[in-house]
PDB file of C-alpha atoms in Angstrom:
ATOM      1  CA  MET A   1      10.545   7.593   7.993  1.00 96.00           C
ATOM      2  CA  LYS A   2       7.292   7.450   8.818  1.00 98.00           C
ATOM      3  CA  ALA A   3       4.773   4.903   7.516  1.00 98.00           C
ATOM      4  CA  MET A   4       0.990   3.904   7.293  1.00 98.00           C
ATOM      5  CA  VAL A   5       0.173  -0.117   6.933  1.00 98.00           C
ATOM      6  CA  LEU A   6      -3.548  -0.420   5.559  1.00 97.00           C
ATOM      7  CA  ALA A   7      -5.155  -3.279   7.397  1.00 96.00           C
ATOM      8  CA  ALA A   8      -9.044  -1.888   8.037  1.00 96.00           C
ATOM      9  CA  GLY A   9     -10.457  -4.269   5.430  1.00 90.00           C
ATOM     10  CA  LEU A  10     -12.652  -6.556   6.213  1.00 89.00           C
ATOM     11  CA  GLY A  11     -10.444  -9.591   4.558  1.00 77.00           C
ATOM     12  CA  SER A  12     -13.564 -11.464   3.293  1.00 81.00           C
ATOM     13  CA  ARG A  13     -11.124 -13.137   0.571  1.00 80.00           C
ATOM     14  CA  LEU A  14      -9.637 -15.327   3.373  1.00 79.00           C
ATOM     15  CA  ARG A  15     -12.895 -16.652   4.775  1.00 85.00           C
ATOM     16  CA  PRO A  16     -13.037 -18.271   7.213  1.00 82.00           C
ATOM     17  CA  LEU A  17      -9.768 -17.252   8.374  1.00 78.00           C
ATOM     18  CA  THR A  18     -10.856 -13.828   8.800  1.00 83.00           C
ATOM     19  CA  GLU A  19     -13.880 -14.480  10.888  1.00 89.00           C
ATOM     20  CA  LYS A  20     -12.662 -14.290  13.688  1.00 91.00           C
ATOM     21  CA  THR A  21      -9.283 -13.045  13.039  1.00 91.00           C
ATOM     22  CA  PRO A  22      -8.436  -9.490  11.775  1.00 94.00           C
ATOM     23  CA  LYS A  23      -6.322 -10.124   8.293  1.00 93.00           C
ATOM     24  CA  ALA A  24      -3.690  -8.576   9.840  1.00 94.00           C
ATOM     25  CA  LEU A  25      -3.059 -10.934  12.552  1.00 95.00           C
ATOM     26  CA  VAL A  26      -3.099 -13.767  10.158  1.00 91.00           C
ATOM     27  CA  GLU A  27      -0.020 -15.680  10.164  1.00 89.00           C
ATOM     28  CA  LEU A  28       2.606 -16.803   6.990  1.00 84.00           C
ATOM     29  CA  GLY A  29       5.345 -18.761   8.188  1.00 82.00           C
ATOM     30  CA  GLY A  30       4.365 -18.748  12.132  1.00 86.00           C
ATOM     31  CA  VAL A  31       4.863 -14.749  12.081  1.00 89.00           C
ATOM     32  CA  THR A  32       1.815 -12.876  11.452  1.00 94.00           C
ATOM     33  CA  LEU A  33       1.404 -10.604   8.324  1.00 94.00           C
ATOM     34  CA  LEU A  34       1.271  -7.508  10.528  1.00 96.00           C
ATOM     35  CA  GLU A  35       4.563  -8.417  12.285  1.00 96.00           C
ATOM     36  CA  ARG A  36       6.179  -9.108   9.113  1.00 93.00           C
ATOM     37  CA  LEU A  37       5.641  -6.018   7.474  1.00 96.00           C
ATOM     38  CA  LEU A  38       6.043  -4.040  10.917  1.00 97.00           C
ATOM     39  CA  ILE A  39       9.817  -5.797  10.991  1.00 96.00           C
ATOM     40  CA  ARG A  40      10.621  -5.181   6.925  1.00 96.00           C
ATOM     41  CA  LEU A  41       9.528  -1.696   7.837  1.00 97.00           C
ATOM     42  CA  ARG A  42      11.788  -0.775  11.172  1.00 97.00           C
ATOM     43  CA  LEU A  43      15.021  -2.404   8.784  1.00 96.00           C
ATOM     44  CA  ALA A  44      14.528   0.220   5.819  1.00 96.00           C
ATOM     45  CA  GLY A  45      14.722   2.917   8.282  1.00 95.00           C
ATOM     46  CA  CYS A  46      11.535   3.355   9.242  1.00 96.00           C
ATOM     47  CA  ASP A  47      10.911   4.815  13.120  1.00 96.00           C
ATOM     48  CA  ALA A  48       7.207   5.099  13.592  1.00 98.00           C
ATOM     49  CA  VAL A  49       4.227   3.821  11.774  1.00 98.00           C
ATOM     50  CA  VAL A  50       0.373   3.797  12.103  1.00 98.00           C
ATOM     51  CA  VAL A  51      -1.860   0.988  11.523  1.00 98.00           C
ATOM     52  CA  ASN A  52      -5.847   2.002   9.945  1.00 98.00           C
ATOM     53  CA  ALA A  53      -8.430  -0.705  11.995  1.00 97.00           C
ATOM     54  CA  PHE A  54     -11.717  -1.551  11.576  1.00 96.00           C
ATOM     55  CA  HIS A  55     -12.985  -5.304  10.952  1.00 92.00           C
ATOM     56  CA  LEU A  56     -11.704  -7.103  14.806  1.00 94.00           C
ATOM     57  CA  ALA A  57      -9.808  -3.860  15.286  1.00 95.00           C
ATOM     58  CA  GLY A  58      -9.651  -4.420  18.960  1.00 95.00           C
ATOM     59  CA  GLN A  59      -7.882  -7.495  18.097  1.00 96.00           C
ATOM     60  CA  VAL A  60      -4.959  -5.373  16.480  1.00 96.00           C
ATOM     61  CA  GLU A  61      -5.172  -2.986  18.755  1.00 96.00           C
ATOM     62  CA  ALA A  62      -4.151  -5.340  21.838  1.00 95.00           C
ATOM     63  CA  PHE A  63      -1.188  -7.155  19.059  1.00 95.00           C
ATOM     64  CA  LEU A  64       0.589  -4.347  19.477  1.00 95.00           C
ATOM     65  CA  LYS A  65       0.275  -3.059  22.874  1.00 93.00           C
ATOM     66  CA  GLY A  66       1.477  -6.042  23.768  1.00 81.00           C
ATOM     67  CA  ARG A  67       4.838  -6.372  22.527  1.00 88.00           C
ATOM     68  CA  ASP A  68       7.673  -4.212  20.850  1.00 91.00           C
ATOM     69  CA  PHE A  69       8.852  -3.927  18.016  1.00 92.00           C
ATOM     70  CA  GLY A  70      11.383  -1.375  17.892  1.00 93.00           C
ATOM     71  CA  LEU A  71       9.443   1.635  16.917  1.00 95.00           C
ATOM     72  CA  ARG A  72       6.605   3.236  17.660  1.00 96.00           C
ATOM     73  CA  VAL A  73       3.311   2.435  16.283  1.00 97.00           C
ATOM     74  CA  GLU A  74       0.059   3.757  16.932  1.00 97.00           C
ATOM     75  CA  VAL A  75      -3.761   2.944  15.213  1.00 97.00           C
ATOM     76  CA  SER A  76      -5.833   4.538  13.699  1.00 98.00           C
ATOM     77  CA  ARG A  77      -9.182   3.441  14.285  1.00 97.00           C
ATOM     78  CA  GLU A  78     -12.391   3.826  11.486  1.00 97.00           C
ATOM     79  CA  SER A  79     -16.097   3.856  12.420  1.00 96.00           C
ATOM     80  CA  VAL A  80     -16.883   2.912   9.075  1.00 96.00           C
ATOM     81  CA  LEU A  81     -14.822   1.301   6.231  1.00 96.00           C
ATOM     82  CA  LEU A  82     -12.863   4.399   4.488  1.00 97.00           C
ATOM     83  CA  ASP A  83     -11.514   2.643   1.879  1.00 97.00           C
ATOM     84  CA  THR A  84      -7.378   3.224   0.839  1.00 97.00           C
ATOM     85  CA  GLY A  85      -7.657   6.920   0.220  1.00 97.00           C
ATOM     86  CA  GLY A  86      -9.957   7.704   3.087  1.00 98.00           C
ATOM     87  CA  GLY A  87      -8.163   5.796   5.655  1.00 98.00           C
ATOM     88  CA  LEU A  88      -5.078   7.885   4.776  1.00 98.00           C
ATOM     89  CA  LYS A  89      -6.559  11.022   4.876  1.00 98.00           C
ATOM     90  CA  HIS A  90      -8.371   9.608   7.862  1.00 98.00           C
ATOM     91  CA  ALA A  91      -4.679   9.251   9.829  1.00 98.00           C
ATOM     92  CA  ALA A  92      -3.398  12.609   7.912  1.00 98.00           C
ATOM     93  CA  ALA A  93      -2.398  14.303  11.481  1.00 97.00           C
ATOM     94  CA  PHE A  94       0.028  10.843  11.963  1.00 98.00           C
ATOM     95  CA  PHE A  95       2.149  12.201   9.251  1.00 97.00           C
ATOM     96  CA  ASP A  96       3.616  16.100  10.834  1.00 95.00           C
ATOM     97  CA  ASP A  97       7.220  15.768   9.768  1.00 95.00           C
ATOM     98  CA  GLY A  98       6.939  17.378   6.455  1.00 95.00           C
ATOM     99  CA  ARG A  99       8.740  14.252   5.203  1.00 97.00           C
ATOM    100  CA  PRO A 100       7.620  11.248   2.099  1.00 98.00           C
ATOM    101  CA  LEU A 101       5.203   8.497   3.813  1.00 98.00           C
ATOM    102  CA  LEU A 102       5.393   5.267   3.037  1.00 98.00           C
ATOM    103  CA  VAL A 103       2.077   3.468   2.583  1.00 98.00           C
ATOM    104  CA  HIS A 104       2.005  -0.651   2.300  1.00 98.00           C
ATOM    105  CA  ASN A 105      -1.072  -3.339   2.249  1.00 96.00           C
ATOM    106  CA  VAL A 106      -0.935  -5.516   4.737  1.00 96.00           C
ATOM    107  CA  ASP A 107      -1.582  -8.519   2.525  1.00 92.00           C
ATOM    108  CA  VAL A 108       0.636  -8.302   0.088  1.00 92.00           C
ATOM    109  CA  HIS A 109       4.382  -9.957   1.067  1.00 89.00           C
ATOM    110  CA  SER A 110       7.586  -9.422  -0.684  1.00 91.00           C
ATOM    111  CA  ASP A 111      11.327  -8.450  -0.543  1.00 92.00           C
ATOM    112  CA  LEU A 112      11.118  -5.375  -2.141  1.00 96.00           C
ATOM    113  CA  ASP A 113      13.937  -2.938  -1.431  1.00 96.00           C
ATOM    114  CA  LEU A 114      11.597  -0.772   0.852  1.00 97.00           C
ATOM    115  CA  GLY A 115      15.230   1.951   1.394  1.00 96.00           C
ATOM    116  CA  ARG A 116      15.999   1.890  -1.957  1.00 96.00           C
ATOM    117  CA  PHE A 117      12.352   2.320  -3.164  1.00 97.00           C
ATOM    118  CA  TYR A 118      12.325   5.154  -0.117  1.00 98.00           C
ATOM    119  CA  ARG A 119      15.027   6.948  -1.485  1.00 97.00           C
ATOM    120  CA  TYR A 120      14.176   6.706  -5.228  1.00 98.00           C
ATOM    121  CA  HIS A 121      11.472   8.956  -4.520  1.00 98.00           C
ATOM    122  CA  LEU A 122      13.719  11.507  -2.503  1.00 97.00           C
ATOM    123  CA  ASP A 123      16.315  11.074  -5.452  1.00 97.00           C
ATOM    124  CA  HIS A 124      12.978  11.641  -7.696  1.00 97.00           C
ATOM    125  CA  PRO A 125      10.503  14.320  -6.816  1.00 91.00           C
ATOM    126  CA  ALA A 126       7.261  13.440  -7.582  1.00 97.00           C
ATOM    127  CA  LEU A 127       3.961  13.865  -5.592  1.00 98.00           C
ATOM    128  CA  ALA A 128       3.547  10.067  -5.313  1.00 98.00           C
ATOM    129  CA  THR A 129       6.154   6.968  -6.417  1.00 98.00           C
ATOM    130  CA  LEU A 130       4.405   3.375  -7.013  1.00 98.00           C
ATOM    131  CA  ALA A 131       5.794   0.246  -7.165  1.00 98.00           C
ATOM    132  CA  VAL A 132       4.810  -1.279 -10.187  1.00 98.00           C
ATOM    133  CA  ARG A 133       5.462  -4.904 -12.190  1.00 96.00           C
ATOM    134  CA  GLN A 134       4.591  -6.548 -15.258  1.00 94.00           C
ATOM    135  CA  ARG A 135       2.095  -9.376 -14.547  1.00 90.00           C
ATOM    136  CA  GLY A 136      -0.821 -10.386 -15.077  1.00 83.00           C
ATOM    137  CA  SER A 137      -4.141  -8.115 -12.901  1.00 82.00           C
ATOM    138  CA  SER A 138      -7.633  -7.450 -13.683  1.00 79.00           C
ATOM    139  CA  ARG A 139      -6.885  -3.501 -12.861  1.00 86.00           C
ATOM    140  CA  GLN A 140      -3.738  -2.294 -14.096  1.00 94.00           C
ATOM    141  CA  LEU A 141      -2.493   1.139 -13.954  1.00 97.00           C
ATOM    142  CA  LEU A 142      -0.959   3.042 -17.590  1.00 97.00           C
ATOM    143  CA  PHE A 143       1.511   4.849 -17.604  1.00 98.00           C
ATOM    144  CA  ASP A 144       3.441   7.401 -20.091  1.00 96.00           C
ATOM    145  CA  GLU A 145       6.934   6.703 -21.619  1.00 95.00           C
ATOM    146  CA  ASP A 146       8.683   8.718 -19.110  1.00 96.00           C
ATOM    147  CA  GLY A 147       6.700   6.724 -15.962  1.00 97.00           C
ATOM    148  CA  ALA A 148       4.001   9.255 -15.284  1.00 98.00           C
ATOM    149  CA  LEU A 149       0.823   8.164 -14.281  1.00 98.00           C
ATOM    150  CA  CYS A 150      -1.649   8.547 -16.920  1.00 97.00           C
ATOM    151  CA  GLY A 151      -4.336   5.790 -16.845  1.00 96.00           C
ATOM    152  CA  HIS A 152      -6.377   3.212 -15.495  1.00 94.00           C
ATOM    153  CA  ARG A 153      -7.521  -0.428 -17.417  1.00 92.00           C
ATOM    154  CA  GLY A 154     -10.076  -2.181 -15.981  1.00 85.00           C
ATOM    155  CA  ALA A 155     -12.835  -4.599 -16.841  1.00 75.00           C
ATOM    156  CA  LYS A 156     -14.487  -1.863 -18.247  1.00 80.00           C
ATOM    157  CA  GLY A 157     -12.244  -0.092 -20.272  1.00 82.00           C
ATOM    158  CA  ASP A 158      -9.415   1.917 -19.847  1.00 88.00           C
ATOM    159  CA  ARG A 159      -9.866   5.513 -18.098  1.00 89.00           C
ATOM    160  CA  TRP A 160      -7.623   8.318 -19.070  1.00 92.00           C
ATOM    161  CA  ALA A 161      -6.390  11.197 -16.584  1.00 89.00           C
ATOM    162  CA  ALA A 162      -6.137  13.793 -19.197  1.00 85.00           C
ATOM    163  CA  GLY A 163      -6.632  12.182 -22.297  1.00 83.00           C
ATOM    164  CA  ARG A 164      -5.369   9.403 -24.092  1.00 87.00           C
ATOM    165  CA  VAL A 165      -1.772   8.554 -24.739  1.00 90.00           C
ATOM    166  CA  SER A 166      -0.222   6.291 -27.754  1.00 86.00           C
ATOM    167  CA  GLY A 167       2.200   3.546 -26.281  1.00 88.00           C
ATOM    168  CA  ALA A 168       0.945   3.961 -22.475  1.00 94.00           C
ATOM    169  CA  ARG A 169       2.446   0.558 -20.702  1.00 95.00           C
ATOM    170  CA  ALA A 170      -0.060  -1.387 -18.625  1.00 96.00           C
ATOM    171  CA  LEU A 171       1.416  -1.879 -15.332  1.00 97.00           C
ATOM    172  CA  ALA A 172      -0.280  -3.604 -12.240  1.00 96.00           C
ATOM    173  CA  PHE A 173       0.176  -1.430  -8.440  1.00 96.00           C
ATOM    174  CA  ASP A 174       2.169  -3.469  -5.809  1.00 96.00           C
ATOM    175  CA  GLY A 175      -0.037  -1.665  -3.247  1.00 96.00           C
ATOM    176  CA  VAL A 176       3.138   0.191  -2.006  1.00 98.00           C
ATOM    177  CA  HIS A 177       4.203   3.691  -2.481  1.00 98.00           C
ATOM    178  CA  VAL A 178       5.392   6.633  -0.977  1.00 98.00           C
ATOM    179  CA  LEU A 179       4.123   9.758  -0.961  1.00 98.00           C
ATOM    180  CA  SER A 180       4.661  13.617  -0.450  1.00 98.00           C
ATOM    181  CA  PRO A 181       2.382  14.911   2.099  1.00 97.00           C
ATOM    182  CA  ASP A 182       1.610  17.884  -0.247  1.00 97.00           C
ATOM    183  CA  ILE A 183      -1.517  15.246  -1.541  1.00 97.00           C
ATOM    184  CA  PHE A 184      -3.235  15.484   2.085  1.00 97.00           C
ATOM    185  CA  GLY A 185      -3.838  19.027   0.939  1.00 96.00           C
ATOM    186  CA  LEU A 186      -4.834  17.963  -2.854  1.00 97.00           C
ATOM    187  CA  MET A 187      -7.713  15.136  -1.749  1.00 97.00           C
ATOM    188  CA  GLU A 188     -10.740  16.735  -2.210  1.00 96.00           C
ATOM    189  CA  GLU A 189     -12.012  13.661  -1.832  1.00 97.00           C
ATOM    190  CA  THR A 190     -14.353  12.541   1.550  1.00 96.00           C
ATOM    191  CA  GLY A 191     -16.188   9.462   2.897  1.00 97.00           C
ATOM    192  CA  ALA A 192     -14.620   6.277   1.692  1.00 97.00           C
ATOM    193  CA  PHE A 193     -12.546   6.321  -1.378  1.00 97.00           C
ATOM    194  CA  SER A 194      -9.894   4.703  -3.333  1.00 96.00           C
ATOM    195  CA  ILE A 195      -6.361   6.641  -3.564  1.00 97.00           C
ATOM    196  CA  ASN A 196      -5.866   5.578  -6.871  1.00 96.00           C
ATOM    197  CA  ASP A 197      -9.218   7.760  -7.767  1.00 96.00           C
ATOM    198  CA  VAL A 198      -7.091  10.550  -6.495  1.00 97.00           C
ATOM    199  CA  TYR A 199      -4.069   9.640  -8.329  1.00 98.00           C
ATOM    200  CA  LEU A 200      -6.355   9.759 -11.508  1.00 97.00           C
ATOM    201  CA  ARG A 201      -7.458  13.009 -10.965  1.00 97.00           C
ATOM    202  CA  LEU A 202      -3.896  15.094  -9.346  1.00 97.00           C
ATOM    203  CA  ALA A 203      -2.438  12.891 -12.606  1.00 97.00           C
ATOM    204  CA  GLY A 204      -4.940  14.448 -14.964  1.00 96.00           C
ATOM    205  CA  ALA A 205      -4.086  17.737 -13.580  1.00 96.00           C
ATOM    206  CA  GLY A 206      -0.700  17.745 -13.739  1.00 95.00           C
ATOM    207  CA  ARG A 207       0.968  16.365 -10.916  1.00 97.00           C
ATOM    208  CA  ARG A 208       3.833  14.075 -11.147  1.00 98.00           C
ATOM    209  CA  ILE A 209       2.566  10.164  -9.691  1.00 98.00           C
ATOM    210  CA  GLN A 210       5.463   8.226 -11.108  1.00 98.00           C
ATOM    211  CA  ALA A 211       6.525   4.228 -11.721  1.00 98.00           C
ATOM    212  CA  PHE A 212       8.863   2.370  -9.751  1.00 98.00           C
ATOM    213  CA  ARG A 213       9.562  -0.319 -12.270  1.00 97.00           C
ATOM    214  CA  SER A 214       9.598  -3.862  -8.682  1.00 96.00           C
ATOM    215  CA  ASP A 215      10.275  -6.561 -11.267  1.00 94.00           C
ATOM    216  CA  ASP A 216      13.768  -7.845  -9.932  1.00 93.00           C
ATOM    217  CA  PHE A 217      11.629  -8.647  -6.413  1.00 93.00           C
ATOM    218  CA  ALA A 218       9.493 -11.649  -5.279  1.00 88.00           C
ATOM    219  CA  TRP A 219       5.788 -10.143  -5.112  1.00 89.00           C
ATOM    220  CA  HIS A 220       2.889 -12.605  -3.640  1.00 85.00           C
ATOM    221  CA  ASP A 221      -0.804 -11.433  -3.094  1.00 86.00           C
ATOM    222  CA  VAL A 222      -1.783 -12.931   0.580  1.00 80.00           C
ATOM    223  CA  GLY A 223      -4.758 -11.535   0.329  1.00 74.00           C
ATOM    224  CA  LYS A 224      -6.948 -14.272  -0.951  1.00 74.00           C
ATOM    225  CA  ALA A 225      -6.863 -18.001   0.515  1.00 72.00           C
ATOM    226  CA  GLU A 226      -5.131 -19.825  -2.527  1.00 76.00           C
ATOM    227  CA  LYS A 227      -2.809 -17.451  -2.625  1.00 73.00           C
ATOM    228  CA  LEU A 228      -2.069 -17.383   0.937  1.00 77.00           C
ATOM    229  CA  GLU A 229      -1.718 -21.198   0.722  1.00 76.00           C
ATOM    230  CA  ARG A 230       0.549 -21.018  -2.277  1.00 75.00           C
ATOM    231  CA  ALA A 231       2.247 -18.676  -0.574  1.00 72.00           C
ATOM    232  CA  ARG A 232       2.692 -20.796   2.826  1.00 77.00           C
ATOM    233  CA  LYS A 233       4.361 -23.565   0.748  1.00 70.00           C
ATOM    234  CA  LEU A 234       7.443 -21.161   0.287  1.00 69.00           C
ATOM    235  CA  PHE A 235       7.850 -21.030   3.881  1.00 64.00           C
TER     236      PHE A 235
END
């Protein structure tokens, strides 16, 4: 299994911590977020990971070169921030084995069983499987009764992939997903773009983007200073 860690962001919500340290190297319980995640990916059966980097990318590269995580790790450097979809597309050549790939935000910490999550995608074929849960969020995804993505709910109201769906359920995205490599050939977007926009467009075209309910697993967004401190207290 191959995976991608999305770690290129500026870490604006973690300032001043990220003025001199990339958010991937911010520590939680004395261990960097990146190392924690790489260990979890290895234990889930991952043997190769690509990490995208932009802000203080040299520090990320030096950190990775100086340690053995028990799996192959490469860095996809971005000359400009490409957002989640653009960053993934930029690293497409890394995923050359024809197998589904796991994508994980570096500033998300959870105990989600990544191996079980990956196997769910294999057993329930879809273009992408998204870990989602019932929790408060200003941005939520909408899923129909069959667990298929059908829209997005944000501050400006609901955005439907292909017409309003009665009884759609709003769920918050965990920032963890498994994708079929077929998605790279379907990305019409260029430059910087969100993977969620790709999902909504493809869902509207009839491609299945499905939900995996992760409510039974602990989850922390450690990309904000106050939430990081809250998580640190747990450790």
